[in-house]
C-alpha cells in the first residue's frame, strides 16, 4: 500500500479503474496540496475517508462507481471533532476545505445514507448522487448555497426532500473558471425516477433552483435544466401548447427590453423504457439526434437542447414496477442564446418511441420576475409553482406566437445539427482559454 506521507507536494492523482484497490493509505487524506483526486470505477474499494479537512486545496473528488464502499464520512461530526480537539489541543477543521471543494461525485456508490456533514462543504457547486439507495437527504444540504448541479436520477428509494431556502452565493462559478471544456457541462437539478411522495415539495425545489441560478449566471453557461417527478405544467408557463405541436415567434419588436431569457417546460411520461433503449444510443435506428430534445429548426439548421438524463435502465438497476414514470422537464436559455426570437425557427419538443409528451409551454423571463420572487421569499419558506404571486404580471404582450401547421413542419433533406450553446460569447471564450492554458501547463510537466 503506497504511503503518501513522503510526497506531500502531490497535486493531481488519478486512480481510476483500479478495480483491485480495496483500501488506500490513510496518509492520502492528509495531502494538503492535492487539488484533484479520482477513484472512479474502483469497484473493490471498501473504505473512503473519515475526514478530508486536511485536504485544504482539494477541488474535485470523484468516487463514482465505487459500489462496495462500506465507509464514507467525508468530515468528522461535531462530537468526533470535539474529542480529537481535546486530544490534539488544536482545531482540526480548516474553513478552507469548505470553500475549496467544488465537485464531488458519489454516483452509483450504493450509499444508504448521505453523510450529514456534507453541509460543511459550503463551496460545492456540483454534486452527483445518482444511482444510490438512500431514502432522504440530510437537512444540512440547505447549507450548500453555491450548488448549481445536483443529480439524484435513478435514486429509486428517494421519497422525501428537506426544505430548500432561497439562498444563493455570489462568490460561486469557480468550476467553470478552472476546468477547460466545462462550458459544455450542464448545470441543473435532476430527479428522474425518484419516488418522491410530496410533489409540491419537488415543485418548490424546482422553483428555488430556477430563480437562484437565473439570479447567479456565474453558475451556468448558456442555460440549464430541471427534471422532477410530476404531471402538471406549473403556472410559471403562461403560453401552453398540446404535446407535439410546433410554434414560432412571429414578432418581438414591441417587447420590454428587460427580458433576460426564455423558460420552456414539457410534461412527459416514459411509456416504454425498452423502446428508448433501442433508440437512444443507436442513431441508425432513429432519425432523431437524441431520444428527447427541445428543437429550434430553421431551413438550414436545427439547434437542439437534449435531455441530459438517461431515460432507459440499461446498465443500471431496475426501478420498482410501481415507479411513477411521469415527469416535468424545465429548461432555461439565457438571452444571448435565444436566436429563435429573431430567426423565426420552428420550436417544439421531439421524442423517440417510448416517450409520450402530454403538454408543453414557455415563458419569457424578465428581471422584474426574479426580483419579485426573491422579495416574496423573505416572507415565506416555500413558494408554490401552482399559485402565481399577485405581483407578477405578464409582460410579454409584445411577443407574438403562432402555431405551425403539421404540413409546414416536415423536414426536407439533412440539416446541420447544432447544440443550443454553439454561440460562445467573448467572456466565455476568454474564460475557457485561461482554464485550458492551466491544463496545458500541467500536461507539460507530466501531470
PDB file of C-alpha atoms in Angstrom, residues 186-326:
ATOM      1  CA  UNK A 186     -24.683  21.352 -17.903  1.00  0.00           C
ATOM      2  CA  UNK A 187     -25.990  22.830 -14.690  1.00  0.00           C
ATOM      3  CA  UNK A 188     -29.318  21.818 -13.230  1.00  0.00           C
ATOM      4  CA  UNK A 189     -31.394  19.651 -10.898  1.00  0.00           C
ATOM      5  CA  UNK A 190     -32.272  16.065 -11.868  1.00  0.00           C
ATOM      6  CA  UNK A 191     -34.782  13.848 -10.029  1.00  0.00           C
ATOM      7  CA  UNK A 192     -35.602  11.362 -12.769  1.00  0.00           C
ATOM      8  CA  UNK A 193     -37.234   8.163 -11.423  1.00  0.00           C
ATOM      9  CA  UNK A 194     -37.274   9.352  -7.795  1.00  0.00           C
ATOM     10  CA  UNK A 195     -40.468   8.177  -5.993  1.00  0.00           C
ATOM     11  CA  UNK A 196     -40.854  11.414  -4.025  1.00  0.00           C
ATOM     12  CA  UNK A 197     -44.270  11.497  -2.360  1.00  0.00           C
ATOM     13  CA  UNK A 198     -44.596  15.259  -1.908  1.00  0.00           C
ATOM     14  CA  UNK A 199     -44.832  16.567  -5.484  1.00  0.00           C
ATOM     15  CA  UNK A 200     -45.408  20.091  -4.141  1.00  0.00           C
ATOM     16  CA  UNK A 201     -42.007  19.930  -2.425  1.00  0.00           C
ATOM     17  CA  UNK A 202     -40.442  18.888  -5.753  1.00  0.00           C
ATOM     18  CA  UNK A 203     -42.014  21.908  -7.422  1.00  0.00           C
ATOM     19  CA  UNK A 204     -40.731  24.190  -4.689  1.00  0.00           C
ATOM     20  CA  UNK A 205     -37.219  22.827  -5.181  1.00  0.00           C
ATOM     21  CA  UNK A 206     -37.531  23.403  -8.918  1.00  0.00           C
ATOM     22  CA  UNK A 207     -38.710  26.957  -8.382  1.00  0.00           C
ATOM     23  CA  UNK A 208     -35.871  27.733  -5.964  1.00  0.00           C
ATOM     24  CA  UNK A 209     -33.330  26.213  -8.358  1.00  0.00           C
ATOM     25  CA  UNK A 210     -34.735  28.116 -11.322  1.00  0.00           C
ATOM     26  CA  UNK A 211     -34.699  31.539  -9.690  1.00  0.00           C
ATOM     27  CA  UNK A 212     -31.423  31.003  -7.835  1.00  0.00           C
ATOM     28  CA  UNK A 213     -29.477  30.121 -10.977  1.00  0.00           C
ATOM     29  CA  UNK A 214     -31.078  32.826 -13.112  1.00  0.00           C
ATOM     30  CA  UNK A 215     -30.052  35.338 -10.454  1.00  0.00           C
ATOM     31  CA  UNK A 216     -26.479  33.991 -10.472  1.00  0.00           C
ATOM     32  CA  UNK A 217     -25.466  33.325 -14.113  1.00  0.00           C
ATOM     33  CA  UNK A 218     -21.900  32.543 -12.996  1.00  0.00           C
ATOM     34  CA  UNK A 219     -23.277  29.095 -12.077  1.00  0.00           C
ATOM     35  CA  UNK A 220     -24.204  28.047 -15.626  1.00  0.00           C
ATOM     36  CA  UNK A 221     -23.242  28.577 -19.241  1.00  0.00           C
ATOM     37  CA  UNK A 222     -25.887  29.437 -21.849  1.00  0.00           C
ATOM     38  CA  UNK A 223     -28.686  27.697 -19.963  1.00  0.00           C
ATOM     39  CA  UNK A 224     -29.649  24.931 -17.556  1.00  0.00           C
ATOM     40  CA  UNK A 225     -32.493  22.483 -16.954  1.00  0.00           C
ATOM     41  CA  UNK A 226     -34.509  20.733 -14.259  1.00  0.00           C
ATOM     42  CA  UNK A 227     -36.208  17.313 -14.259  1.00  0.00           C
ATOM     43  CA  UNK A 228     -38.660  16.476 -11.467  1.00  0.00           C
ATOM     44  CA  UNK A 229     -41.497  13.977 -10.880  1.00  0.00           C
ATOM     45  CA  UNK A 230     -44.925  15.330 -11.777  1.00  0.00           C
ATOM     46  CA  UNK A 231     -47.598  15.549 -14.437  1.00  0.00           C
ATOM     47  CA  UNK A 232     -48.673  19.214 -14.455  1.00  0.00           C
ATOM     48  CA  UNK A 233     -47.215  22.307 -16.111  1.00  0.00           C
ATOM     49  CA  UNK A 234     -46.565  24.965 -13.391  1.00  0.00           C
ATOM     50  CA  UNK A 235     -48.309  28.363 -13.513  1.00  0.00           C
ATOM     51  CA  UNK A 236     -44.990  29.990 -14.474  1.00  0.00           C
ATOM     52  CA  UNK A 237     -45.539  28.962 -18.082  1.00  0.00           C
ATOM     53  CA  UNK A 238     -48.224  31.287 -19.447  1.00  0.00           C
ATOM     54  CA  UNK A 239     -48.131  30.042 -23.076  1.00  0.00           C
ATOM     55  CA  UNK A 240     -49.344  26.428 -23.274  1.00  0.00           C
ATOM     56  CA  UNK A 241     -49.490  24.036 -26.236  1.00  0.00           C
ATOM     57  CA  UNK A 242     -50.555  20.477 -26.973  1.00  0.00           C
ATOM     58  CA  UNK A 243     -47.773  17.902 -26.820  1.00  0.00           C
ATOM     59  CA  UNK A 244     -46.049  17.529 -30.185  1.00  0.00           C
ATOM     60  CA  UNK A 245     -47.321  20.855 -31.538  1.00  0.00           C
ATOM     61  CA  UNK A 246     -44.936  23.346 -33.160  1.00  0.00           C
ATOM     62  CA  UNK A 247     -44.856  27.115 -32.796  1.00  0.00           C
ATOM     63  CA  UNK A 248     -42.723  30.012 -33.940  1.00  0.00           C
ATOM     64  CA  UNK A 249     -42.205  33.586 -32.791  1.00  0.00           C
ATOM     65  CA  UNK A 250     -43.610  35.942 -35.396  1.00  0.00           C
ATOM     66  CA  UNK A 251     -42.844  39.304 -33.786  1.00  0.00           C
ATOM     67  CA  UNK A 252     -40.983  40.552 -30.702  1.00  0.00           C
ATOM     68  CA  UNK A 253     -40.189  44.147 -31.687  1.00  0.00           C
ATOM     69  CA  UNK A 254     -42.537  45.702 -29.114  1.00  0.00           C
ATOM     70  CA  UNK A 255     -41.115  43.750 -26.178  1.00  0.00           C
ATOM     71  CA  UNK A 256     -39.904  45.226 -22.893  1.00  0.00           C
ATOM     72  CA  UNK A 257     -36.107  45.188 -23.227  1.00  0.00           C
ATOM     73  CA  UNK A 258     -35.679  43.940 -19.633  1.00  0.00           C
ATOM     74  CA  UNK A 259     -36.150  40.339 -20.709  1.00  0.00           C
ATOM     75  CA  UNK A 260     -33.250  38.038 -19.772  1.00  0.00           C
ATOM     76  CA  UNK A 261     -34.177  34.684 -21.301  1.00  0.00           C
ATOM     77  CA  UNK A 262     -36.828  32.066 -22.004  1.00  0.00           C
ATOM     78  CA  UNK A 263     -38.091  29.134 -19.960  1.00  0.00           C
ATOM     79  CA  UNK A 264     -39.628  26.050 -21.563  1.00  0.00           C
ATOM     80  CA  UNK A 265     -41.444  23.159 -19.936  1.00  0.00           C
ATOM     81  CA  UNK A 266     -42.836  19.811 -21.060  1.00  0.00           C
ATOM     82  CA  UNK A 267     -44.842  17.198 -19.133  1.00  0.00           C
ATOM     83  CA  UNK A 268     -43.937  13.726 -20.349  1.00  0.00           C
ATOM     84  CA  UNK A 269     -44.315  10.074 -19.479  1.00  0.00           C
ATOM     85  CA  UNK A 270     -41.911   7.228 -20.213  1.00  0.00           C
ATOM     86  CA  UNK A 271     -44.361   4.640 -21.507  1.00  0.00           C
ATOM     87  CA  UNK A 272     -41.838   2.073 -22.748  1.00  0.00           C
ATOM     88  CA  UNK A 273     -38.240   2.266 -21.452  1.00  0.00           C
ATOM     89  CA  UNK A 274     -37.233  -0.708 -23.619  1.00  0.00           C
ATOM     90  CA  UNK A 275     -38.120   1.269 -26.767  1.00  0.00           C
ATOM     91  CA  UNK A 276     -35.835   4.070 -25.612  1.00  0.00           C
ATOM     92  CA  UNK A 277     -33.055   1.573 -25.022  1.00  0.00           C
ATOM     93  CA  UNK A 278     -33.257   0.591 -28.661  1.00  0.00           C
ATOM     94  CA  UNK A 279     -33.012   4.136 -29.990  1.00  0.00           C
ATOM     95  CA  UNK A 280     -31.246   6.405 -27.521  1.00  0.00           C
ATOM     96  CA  UNK A 281     -27.728   5.145 -28.167  1.00  0.00           C
ATOM     97  CA  UNK A 282     -28.095   3.946 -31.720  1.00  0.00           C
ATOM     98  CA  UNK A 283     -28.625   6.742 -34.202  1.00  0.00           C
ATOM     99  CA  UNK A 284     -29.025   4.284 -37.039  1.00  0.00           C
ATOM    100  CA  UNK A 285     -32.343   3.172 -35.557  1.00  0.00           C
ATOM    101  CA  UNK A 286     -33.879   6.646 -35.420  1.00  0.00           C
ATOM    102  CA  UNK A 287     -33.787   9.859 -37.409  1.00  0.00           C
ATOM    103  CA  UNK A 288     -33.577  11.917 -34.230  1.00  0.00           C
ATOM    104  CA  UNK A 289     -30.187  13.181 -32.963  1.00  0.00           C
ATOM    105  CA  UNK A 290     -31.255  12.390 -29.395  1.00  0.00           C
ATOM    106  CA  UNK A 291     -34.110  10.406 -27.811  1.00  0.00           C
ATOM    107  CA  UNK A 292     -35.694  13.560 -26.337  1.00  0.00           C
ATOM    108  CA  UNK A 293     -34.908  17.200 -27.012  1.00  0.00           C
ATOM    109  CA  UNK A 294     -36.143  20.758 -27.474  1.00  0.00           C
ATOM    110  CA  UNK A 295     -35.815  21.694 -31.135  1.00  0.00           C
ATOM    111  CA  UNK A 296     -35.297  25.067 -32.833  1.00  0.00           C
ATOM    112  CA  UNK A 297     -35.480  24.251 -36.524  1.00  0.00           C
ATOM    113  CA  UNK A 298     -34.849  26.631 -39.434  1.00  0.00           C
ATOM    114  CA  UNK A 299     -34.418  25.923 -43.130  1.00  0.00           C
ATOM    115  CA  UNK A 300     -30.697  25.116 -42.920  1.00  0.00           C
ATOM    116  CA  UNK A 301     -30.052  24.023 -39.350  1.00  0.00           C
ATOM    117  CA  UNK A 302     -31.577  22.612 -36.196  1.00  0.00           C
ATOM    118  CA  UNK A 303     -30.459  23.749 -32.732  1.00  0.00           C
ATOM    119  CA  UNK A 304     -31.096  21.171 -30.025  1.00  0.00           C
ATOM    120  CA  UNK A 305     -31.300  21.158 -26.224  1.00  0.00           C
ATOM    121  CA  UNK A 306     -31.059  17.457 -25.369  1.00  0.00           C
ATOM    122  CA  UNK A 307     -32.395  15.693 -22.284  1.00  0.00           C
ATOM    123  CA  UNK A 308     -29.250  15.041 -20.175  1.00  0.00           C
ATOM    124  CA  UNK A 309     -30.749  12.192 -18.123  1.00  0.00           C
ATOM    125  CA  UNK A 310     -30.690   8.569 -19.205  1.00  0.00           C
ATOM    126  CA  UNK A 311     -34.334   7.625 -19.694  1.00  0.00           C
ATOM    127  CA  UNK A 312     -33.772   3.882 -20.094  1.00  0.00           C
ATOM    128  CA  UNK A 313     -32.448   1.473 -17.474  1.00  0.00           C
ATOM    129  CA  UNK A 314     -29.653  -0.119 -19.462  1.00  0.00           C
ATOM    130  CA  UNK A 315     -26.557  -0.684 -17.371  1.00  0.00           C
ATOM    131  CA  UNK A 316     -28.329   0.132 -14.104  1.00  0.00           C
ATOM    132  CA  UNK A 317     -30.697  -1.415 -11.590  1.00  0.00           C
ATOM    133  CA  UNK A 318     -34.375  -1.677 -12.419  1.00  0.00           C
ATOM    134  CA  UNK A 319     -36.845   0.570 -10.553  1.00  0.00           C
ATOM    135  CA  UNK A 320     -39.863  -0.860  -8.729  1.00  0.00           C
ATOM    136  CA  UNK A 321     -42.791  -1.701 -11.003  1.00  0.00           C
ATOM    137  CA  UNK A 322     -44.859   0.892  -9.149  1.00  0.00           C
ATOM    138  CA  UNK A 323     -42.378   3.630 -10.085  1.00  0.00           C
ATOM    139  CA  UNK A 324     -44.000   6.838 -11.374  1.00  0.00           C
ATOM    140  CA  UNK A 325     -42.737   7.465 -14.895  1.00  0.00           C
ATOM    141  CA  UNK A 326     -44.398  10.888 -15.258  1.00  0.00           C
TER     142      UNK A 326
END
